[in-house]
Short mmCIF file of C-alpha atoms and ligand atoms in Angstrom, two decimals:
data_model
loop_
_atom_site.label_atom_id
_atom_site.label_comp_id
_atom_site.label_asym_id
_atom_site.label_seq_id
_atom_site.Cartn_x
_atom_site.Cartn_y
_atom_site.Cartn_z
CA SER A 1491 -41.71 -26.98 37.91
CA PRO A 1492 -44.79 -25.63 36.08
CA ASP A 1493 -45.71 -22.95 38.65
CA GLN A 1494 -42.23 -21.43 38.57
CA GLN A 1495 -42.16 -17.74 37.58
CA PRO A 1496 -40.88 -17.17 34.03
CA VAL A 1497 -37.26 -15.91 34.17
CA ASN A 1498 -36.89 -12.40 32.91
CA ALA A 1499 -33.40 -12.58 31.56
CA PRO A 1500 -32.75 -8.84 30.99
CA GLY A 1501 -34.17 -7.96 34.42
CA LEU A 1502 -32.09 -10.63 36.08
CA THR A 1503 -29.02 -9.29 34.38
CA CYS A 1504 -29.66 -5.84 35.60
CA ARG A 1505 -30.01 -7.03 39.14
CA LEU A 1506 -26.87 -9.02 38.96
CA LEU A 1507 -24.96 -6.10 37.46
CA CYS A 1508 -26.12 -3.99 40.42
CA VAL A 1509 -24.61 -6.31 43.00
CA LEU A 1510 -21.46 -7.35 41.10
CA PRO A 1511 -18.61 -4.92 41.44
CA SER A 1512 -17.68 -3.69 37.97
CA LEU A 1513 -14.08 -4.50 37.10
CA LEU A 1514 -12.17 -1.42 35.99
CA SER A 1515 -8.73 -1.36 34.50
CA SER A 1516 -7.63 0.47 37.67
CA ASP A 1517 -8.51 -2.60 39.70
CA CYS A 1518 -5.73 -4.42 37.95
CA LEU A 1519 -3.23 -1.74 39.09
CA THR A 1520 -4.75 -1.74 42.63
CA ALA A 1521 -4.17 -5.55 42.82
CA ASN A 1522 -0.61 -5.14 41.58
CA ILE A 1523 0.22 -2.46 44.15
CA VAL A 1524 -1.43 -4.28 47.05
CA LYS A 1525 0.45 -7.44 46.13
CA SER A 1526 3.74 -5.51 45.80
CA HIS A 1527 3.17 -3.95 49.25
CA ARG A 1528 2.32 -7.32 50.84
CA GLU A 1529 5.50 -8.86 49.41
CA THR A 1530 7.75 -6.03 50.53
CA CYS A 1531 6.39 -4.76 53.79
CA GLN A 1532 9.08 -6.42 56.01
CA TYR A 1533 6.55 -7.51 58.72
CA ARG A 1534 2.86 -8.39 58.39
CA VAL A 1535 0.62 -6.08 60.32
CA GLU A 1536 -0.92 -8.94 62.36
CA GLU A 1537 2.63 -10.06 63.39
CA LEU A 1538 3.43 -6.46 64.53
CA GLN A 1539 0.18 -6.18 66.51
CA ALA A 1540 0.76 -9.56 68.21
CA LEU A 1541 4.13 -8.32 69.43
CA ARG A 1542 2.85 -5.13 71.09
CA TRP A 1543 3.20 -6.71 74.61
CA LYS A 1544 6.96 -6.87 74.11
CA VAL A 1545 8.08 -3.49 75.45
CA PHE A 1546 11.64 -2.40 76.37
CA SER A 1547 12.30 -2.62 80.08
CA ARG A 1548 13.56 0.35 82.06
CA GLU A 1549 17.12 -1.13 81.95
CA GLU A 1550 16.98 -1.62 78.22
CA VAL A 1551 15.86 1.96 77.68
CA LEU A 1552 18.75 3.19 79.92
CA ALA A 1553 21.18 1.09 77.84
CA TYR A 1554 19.96 2.88 74.72
CA GLN A 1555 20.21 6.22 76.43
CA SER A 1556 23.82 5.61 77.53
CA LYS A 1557 25.02 4.85 73.99
CA SER A 1558 27.14 7.51 72.29
CA VAL A 1559 25.53 9.89 69.76
CA GLU A 1560 27.58 8.21 67.00
CA GLU A 1561 26.53 4.71 67.86
CA MET A 1562 22.87 5.66 68.03
CA TRP A 1563 22.97 7.54 64.72
CA GLN A 1564 24.68 4.53 63.12
CA ARG A 1565 22.12 2.12 64.50
CA CYS A 1566 19.21 4.22 63.28
CA ALA A 1567 20.92 4.78 59.90
CA TYR A 1568 21.22 0.98 59.53
CA ARG A 1569 17.53 0.37 60.47
CA LEU A 1570 16.42 3.07 58.13
CA THR A 1571 18.54 1.77 55.26
CA ASP A 1572 17.18 -1.67 55.87
CA SER A 1573 13.58 -0.43 55.52
CA ILE A 1574 14.51 1.61 52.46
CA GLN A 1575 15.75 -1.53 50.71
CA TYR A 1576 12.27 -2.98 51.06
CA VAL A 1577 10.82 0.27 49.60
CA VAL A 1578 13.16 -0.07 46.59
CA GLU A 1579 11.81 -3.53 46.06
CA PHE A 1580 8.23 -2.25 46.43
CA ALA A 1581 8.95 0.36 43.75
CA LYS A 1582 10.41 -2.13 41.30
CA ARG A 1583 7.30 -4.33 41.55
CA ILE A 1584 4.91 -1.48 40.70
CA ASP A 1585 3.68 -1.86 37.08
CA GLY A 1586 5.34 0.78 34.99
CA PHE A 1587 8.05 1.79 37.43
CA LEU A 1588 10.87 -0.19 35.72
CA GLU A 1589 9.80 1.31 32.33
CA LEU A 1590 10.88 4.78 33.61
CA SER A 1591 14.47 5.86 32.83
CA GLN A 1592 17.08 4.82 35.33
CA ASN A 1593 17.64 8.51 36.21
CA ASP A 1594 13.95 8.95 37.03
CA GLN A 1595 13.75 5.73 39.09
CA ILE A 1596 16.63 7.08 41.20
CA VAL A 1597 15.10 10.56 41.53
CA LEU A 1598 11.87 9.09 42.72
CA LEU A 1599 13.53 6.77 45.23
CA LYS A 1600 15.87 9.56 46.48
CA GLY A 1601 12.95 11.92 47.03
CA GLY A 1602 10.40 9.46 48.25
CA SER A 1603 11.93 6.47 50.04
CA LEU A 1604 12.05 8.13 53.45
CA GLU A 1605 8.50 9.38 53.06
CA VAL A 1606 7.37 5.82 52.28
CA VAL A 1607 9.28 4.51 55.34
CA LEU A 1608 7.54 7.09 57.56
CA VAL A 1609 4.15 6.18 56.24
CA ARG A 1610 4.90 2.44 56.66
CA MET A 1611 6.04 3.20 60.26
CA CYS A 1612 2.40 3.63 61.35
CA ARG A 1613 2.06 -0.14 60.86
CA SER A 1614 4.80 -0.69 63.49
CA PHE A 1615 3.42 1.99 65.82
CA ASN A 1616 1.17 1.29 68.83
CA PRO A 1617 -0.98 4.45 69.31
CA ASP A 1618 -2.25 3.18 72.68
CA ASN A 1619 1.10 3.89 74.38
CA GLY A 1620 3.09 5.79 71.73
CA THR A 1621 5.68 3.08 71.06
CA VAL A 1622 7.31 1.81 67.88
CA PHE A 1623 8.69 -1.62 67.02
CA PHE A 1624 12.43 -1.02 66.96
CA GLU A 1625 15.18 -3.78 67.14
CA GLY A 1626 12.83 -6.46 68.39
CA LYS A 1627 10.72 -4.61 70.99
CA TYR A 1628 8.38 -1.66 71.31
CA GLY A 1629 9.82 1.54 72.69
CA GLY A 1630 8.83 5.23 73.09
CA THR A 1631 10.71 8.41 72.11
CA GLU A 1632 12.98 8.07 75.18
CA VAL A 1633 14.83 5.17 73.36
CA PHE A 1634 16.10 7.63 70.85
CA LYS A 1635 17.23 10.26 73.32
CA SER A 1636 20.97 9.91 72.63
CA LEU A 1637 20.50 10.86 68.96
CA GLY A 1638 20.24 14.44 70.25
CA CYS A 1639 17.34 15.39 67.98
CA ASN A 1640 14.35 15.14 70.25
CA ASP A 1641 12.26 17.57 68.13
CA LEU A 1642 12.69 15.34 65.05
CA ILE A 1643 11.82 12.19 66.97
CA ALA A 1644 8.85 13.88 68.62
CA SER A 1645 7.62 15.03 65.17
CA ILE A 1646 7.99 11.54 63.69
CA PHE A 1647 6.09 9.97 66.56
CA GLU A 1648 3.33 12.60 66.32
CA PHE A 1649 3.03 11.89 62.68
CA SER A 1650 2.68 8.15 63.30
CA GLN A 1651 0.05 8.81 65.92
CA SER A 1652 -1.96 11.02 63.62
CA LEU A 1653 -1.73 8.55 60.77
CA CYS A 1654 -2.88 5.68 63.03
CA ALA A 1655 -5.97 7.78 63.91
CA LEU A 1656 -7.02 7.48 60.26
CA HIS A 1657 -7.14 3.60 60.62
CA LEU A 1658 -5.75 2.94 57.18
CA SER A 1659 -6.30 -0.55 55.78
CA GLU A 1660 -3.34 -2.39 54.27
CA GLN A 1661 -4.81 -1.65 50.86
CA GLU A 1662 -4.93 2.03 51.62
CA VAL A 1663 -1.34 2.06 52.96
CA ALA A 1664 -0.21 0.31 49.77
CA LEU A 1665 -1.95 2.78 47.44
CA PHE A 1666 -0.99 5.85 49.50
CA THR A 1667 2.71 4.87 49.48
CA ALA A 1668 2.62 4.36 45.76
CA VAL A 1669 1.07 7.82 45.28
CA VAL A 1670 3.71 9.27 47.52
CA LEU A 1671 6.58 7.49 45.62
CA LEU A 1672 5.43 8.41 42.12
CA ASN A 1673 5.44 12.16 42.78
CA PRO A 1674 5.82 13.91 39.34
CA GLU A 1675 6.96 17.12 41.19
CA ARG A 1676 10.37 15.87 42.20
CA ALA A 1677 13.21 18.02 40.92
CA TRP A 1678 15.56 16.58 38.34
CA LEU A 1679 13.06 14.25 36.56
CA GLN A 1680 13.91 13.77 32.86
CA ASP A 1681 10.49 12.66 31.77
CA LYS A 1682 8.04 14.40 34.12
CA GLU A 1683 5.12 13.64 31.76
CA LYS A 1684 5.73 9.91 31.96
CA VAL A 1685 5.86 9.93 35.77
CA ALA A 1686 2.73 12.12 35.82
CA ARG A 1687 0.87 9.51 33.67
CA LEU A 1688 1.89 6.72 36.00
CA HIS A 1689 1.02 8.83 39.01
CA SER A 1690 -2.47 9.63 37.70
CA HIS A 1691 -3.18 5.96 37.01
CA VAL A 1692 -2.36 5.10 40.64
CA ASP A 1693 -4.33 8.16 41.80
CA VAL A 1694 -7.42 6.97 39.87
CA ALA A 1695 -6.97 3.45 41.32
CA PHE A 1696 -6.76 4.89 44.83
CA LYS A 1697 -9.81 7.11 44.35
CA ASN A 1698 -11.91 4.20 43.02
CA THR A 1699 -10.93 2.06 45.97
CA LEU A 1700 -11.72 4.76 48.49
CA GLN A 1701 -15.10 5.42 46.85
CA ARG A 1702 -16.12 1.79 46.99
CA SER A 1703 -15.40 1.58 50.70
CA HIS A 1704 -17.12 4.93 51.23
CA ARG A 1705 -13.86 6.45 52.45
CA ASP A 1706 -13.70 9.42 50.04
CA THR A 1707 -13.07 11.86 52.91
CA MET A 1708 -9.70 10.15 53.39
CA LEU A 1709 -8.27 12.02 50.32
CA SER A 1710 -8.20 15.43 51.91
CA LYS A 1711 -6.83 14.07 55.17
CA LEU A 1712 -4.05 12.31 53.32
CA SER A 1713 -3.07 15.35 51.18
CA GLN A 1714 -2.39 17.09 54.62
CA LYS A 1715 -0.14 14.20 55.53
CA THR A 1716 1.82 14.62 52.26
CA LEU A 1717 2.79 18.19 53.44
CA GLN A 1718 3.80 16.92 56.91
CA LEU A 1719 5.96 14.22 55.24
CA LYS A 1720 7.85 16.83 53.23
CA SER A 1721 8.68 18.87 56.34
CA LEU A 1722 9.80 15.72 58.32
CA CYS A 1723 12.22 14.83 55.49
CA LEU A 1724 13.61 18.37 55.51
CA LEU A 1725 14.03 18.20 59.29
CA HIS A 1726 15.90 14.87 58.97
CA ILE A 1727 18.26 16.34 56.38
CA ASP A 1728 18.81 19.39 58.55
CA ARG A 1729 19.56 17.29 61.74
CA LEU A 1730 21.91 15.16 59.67
CA ARG A 1731 23.80 18.21 58.45
CA SER A 1732 24.27 19.44 62.06
CA PHE A 1733 25.47 15.95 63.11
CA LEU A 1734 27.98 15.80 60.35
CA GLU A 1735 29.22 19.30 60.65
CA LEU A 1736 30.73 18.34 63.99
CA ARG A 1737 32.13 15.08 62.64
CA PRO A 1738 33.23 15.71 59.06
CA LEU A 1739 35.51 12.66 58.83
CA LEU A 1740 33.02 10.26 60.29
CA ALA A 1741 30.31 10.23 57.62
CA HIS A 1742 31.90 7.68 55.35
CA SER A 1743 32.84 5.16 58.02
CA LEU A 1744 29.63 5.48 60.06
CA PHE A 1745 26.79 5.14 57.59
CA PRO A 1746 25.78 2.40 55.24
CA PRO A 1747 26.63 3.28 51.60
CA LEU A 1748 22.98 3.54 50.57
CA TYR A 1749 22.11 5.94 53.43
CA HIS A 1750 25.14 8.02 52.38
CA GLU A 1751 24.10 8.07 48.73
CA LEU A 1752 20.48 9.00 49.57
CA PHE A 1753 20.97 11.72 52.23
CA THR A 1754 24.50 13.19 52.38
C1 MHQ B 2925 10.62 -0.30 61.79
C2 MHQ B 2925 10.05 0.83 62.53
C3 MHQ B 2925 10.95 1.93 62.75
C4 MHQ B 2925 11.21 2.40 63.96
C5 MHQ B 2925 11.97 3.59 64.24
C6 MHQ B 2925 19.62 8.80 62.91
C7 MHQ B 2925 18.85 8.92 61.70
C8 MHQ B 2925 19.28 8.10 60.56
C9 MHQ B 2925 17.83 9.79 61.57
C10 MHQ B 2925 12.40 4.40 62.99
C11 MHQ B 2925 16.91 10.37 62.46
C12 MHQ B 2925 15.96 9.39 63.08
C13 MHQ B 2925 13.44 5.43 63.35
C14 MHQ B 2925 13.23 6.39 64.45
C15 MHQ B 2925 15.01 8.68 62.25
C16 MHQ B 2925 15.13 8.77 60.79
C17 MHQ B 2925 14.79 7.28 62.80
C18 MHQ B 2925 14.29 7.44 64.27
C19 MHQ B 2925 11.13 0.25 60.44
C20 MHQ B 2925 12.15 1.34 60.69
C21 MHQ B 2925 11.69 2.49 61.51
C22 MHQ B 2925 10.62 3.18 60.65
C23 MHQ B 2925 12.76 3.48 61.84
C24 MHQ B 2925 13.25 4.31 60.66
C25 MHQ B 2925 14.27 5.34 61.04
C26 MHQ B 2925 13.78 6.28 62.17
C27 MHQ B 2925 12.53 7.02 61.69
O1 MHQ B 2925 9.65 -1.32 61.60
#
């Protein structure tokens, strides 16, 4: 119509640019990592939350507590190994991971797969009552009593509780687990520089994502979590050693081959 304002093309472009998110190359990597996480996270987070009402009964908890130490270690080792297999699949789907040497892929998975499982565990954790989704229902630390490592279990549950308090989005869990996995400081890497480059790409992608959602403060909180992860993994190895010292002939028959290869 004649009384319409003349369109100022450059001004309009400026305004549009201000409201459109600018696409960075790191967004591509973020999308790849979020998709890889979604495809390999075992259970969707909405599914897990919908199951929170399913809690082990007193009798079921007692049944777990009356199992032998060996049976409970075996069960947990199987659950853990199962979760680790999904982490291996996650790693393989991250752009650039399969371009690393086979040695370095193995070094990163050996050093980082349990850390990733422990971060992912916060998705299966209900912070309202301190229970975790294990073998079909939610249970507290008392379910794991017969493992005989209450300190390790308590530390793992505390870690989950504190991670839940950060209210990480699925995107943040995906990027944080990728950062944890691609740690260039792992011993025995052949091409540390190549891992460091890949790690810094993911780090930039993570920082950009956090900045956009005004969650920059998350970075310092998560670097604290990285230290706690390291000590949890050392504690797991230590408790495993004590368990095996008393049962030297049992290791091979009890544990799944992958668990054996990763931790013994
Ligand atoms: C699930 C959630 C989940 C629940 C419990 C005996 C052994 C191998 C080591 C988690 C010490 C115990 C387990 C609790 C420890 C490593 C066990 C105790 C995915 C699996 C996961 C995370 C279990 C993993 C193994 C844990 C941590 O959705």
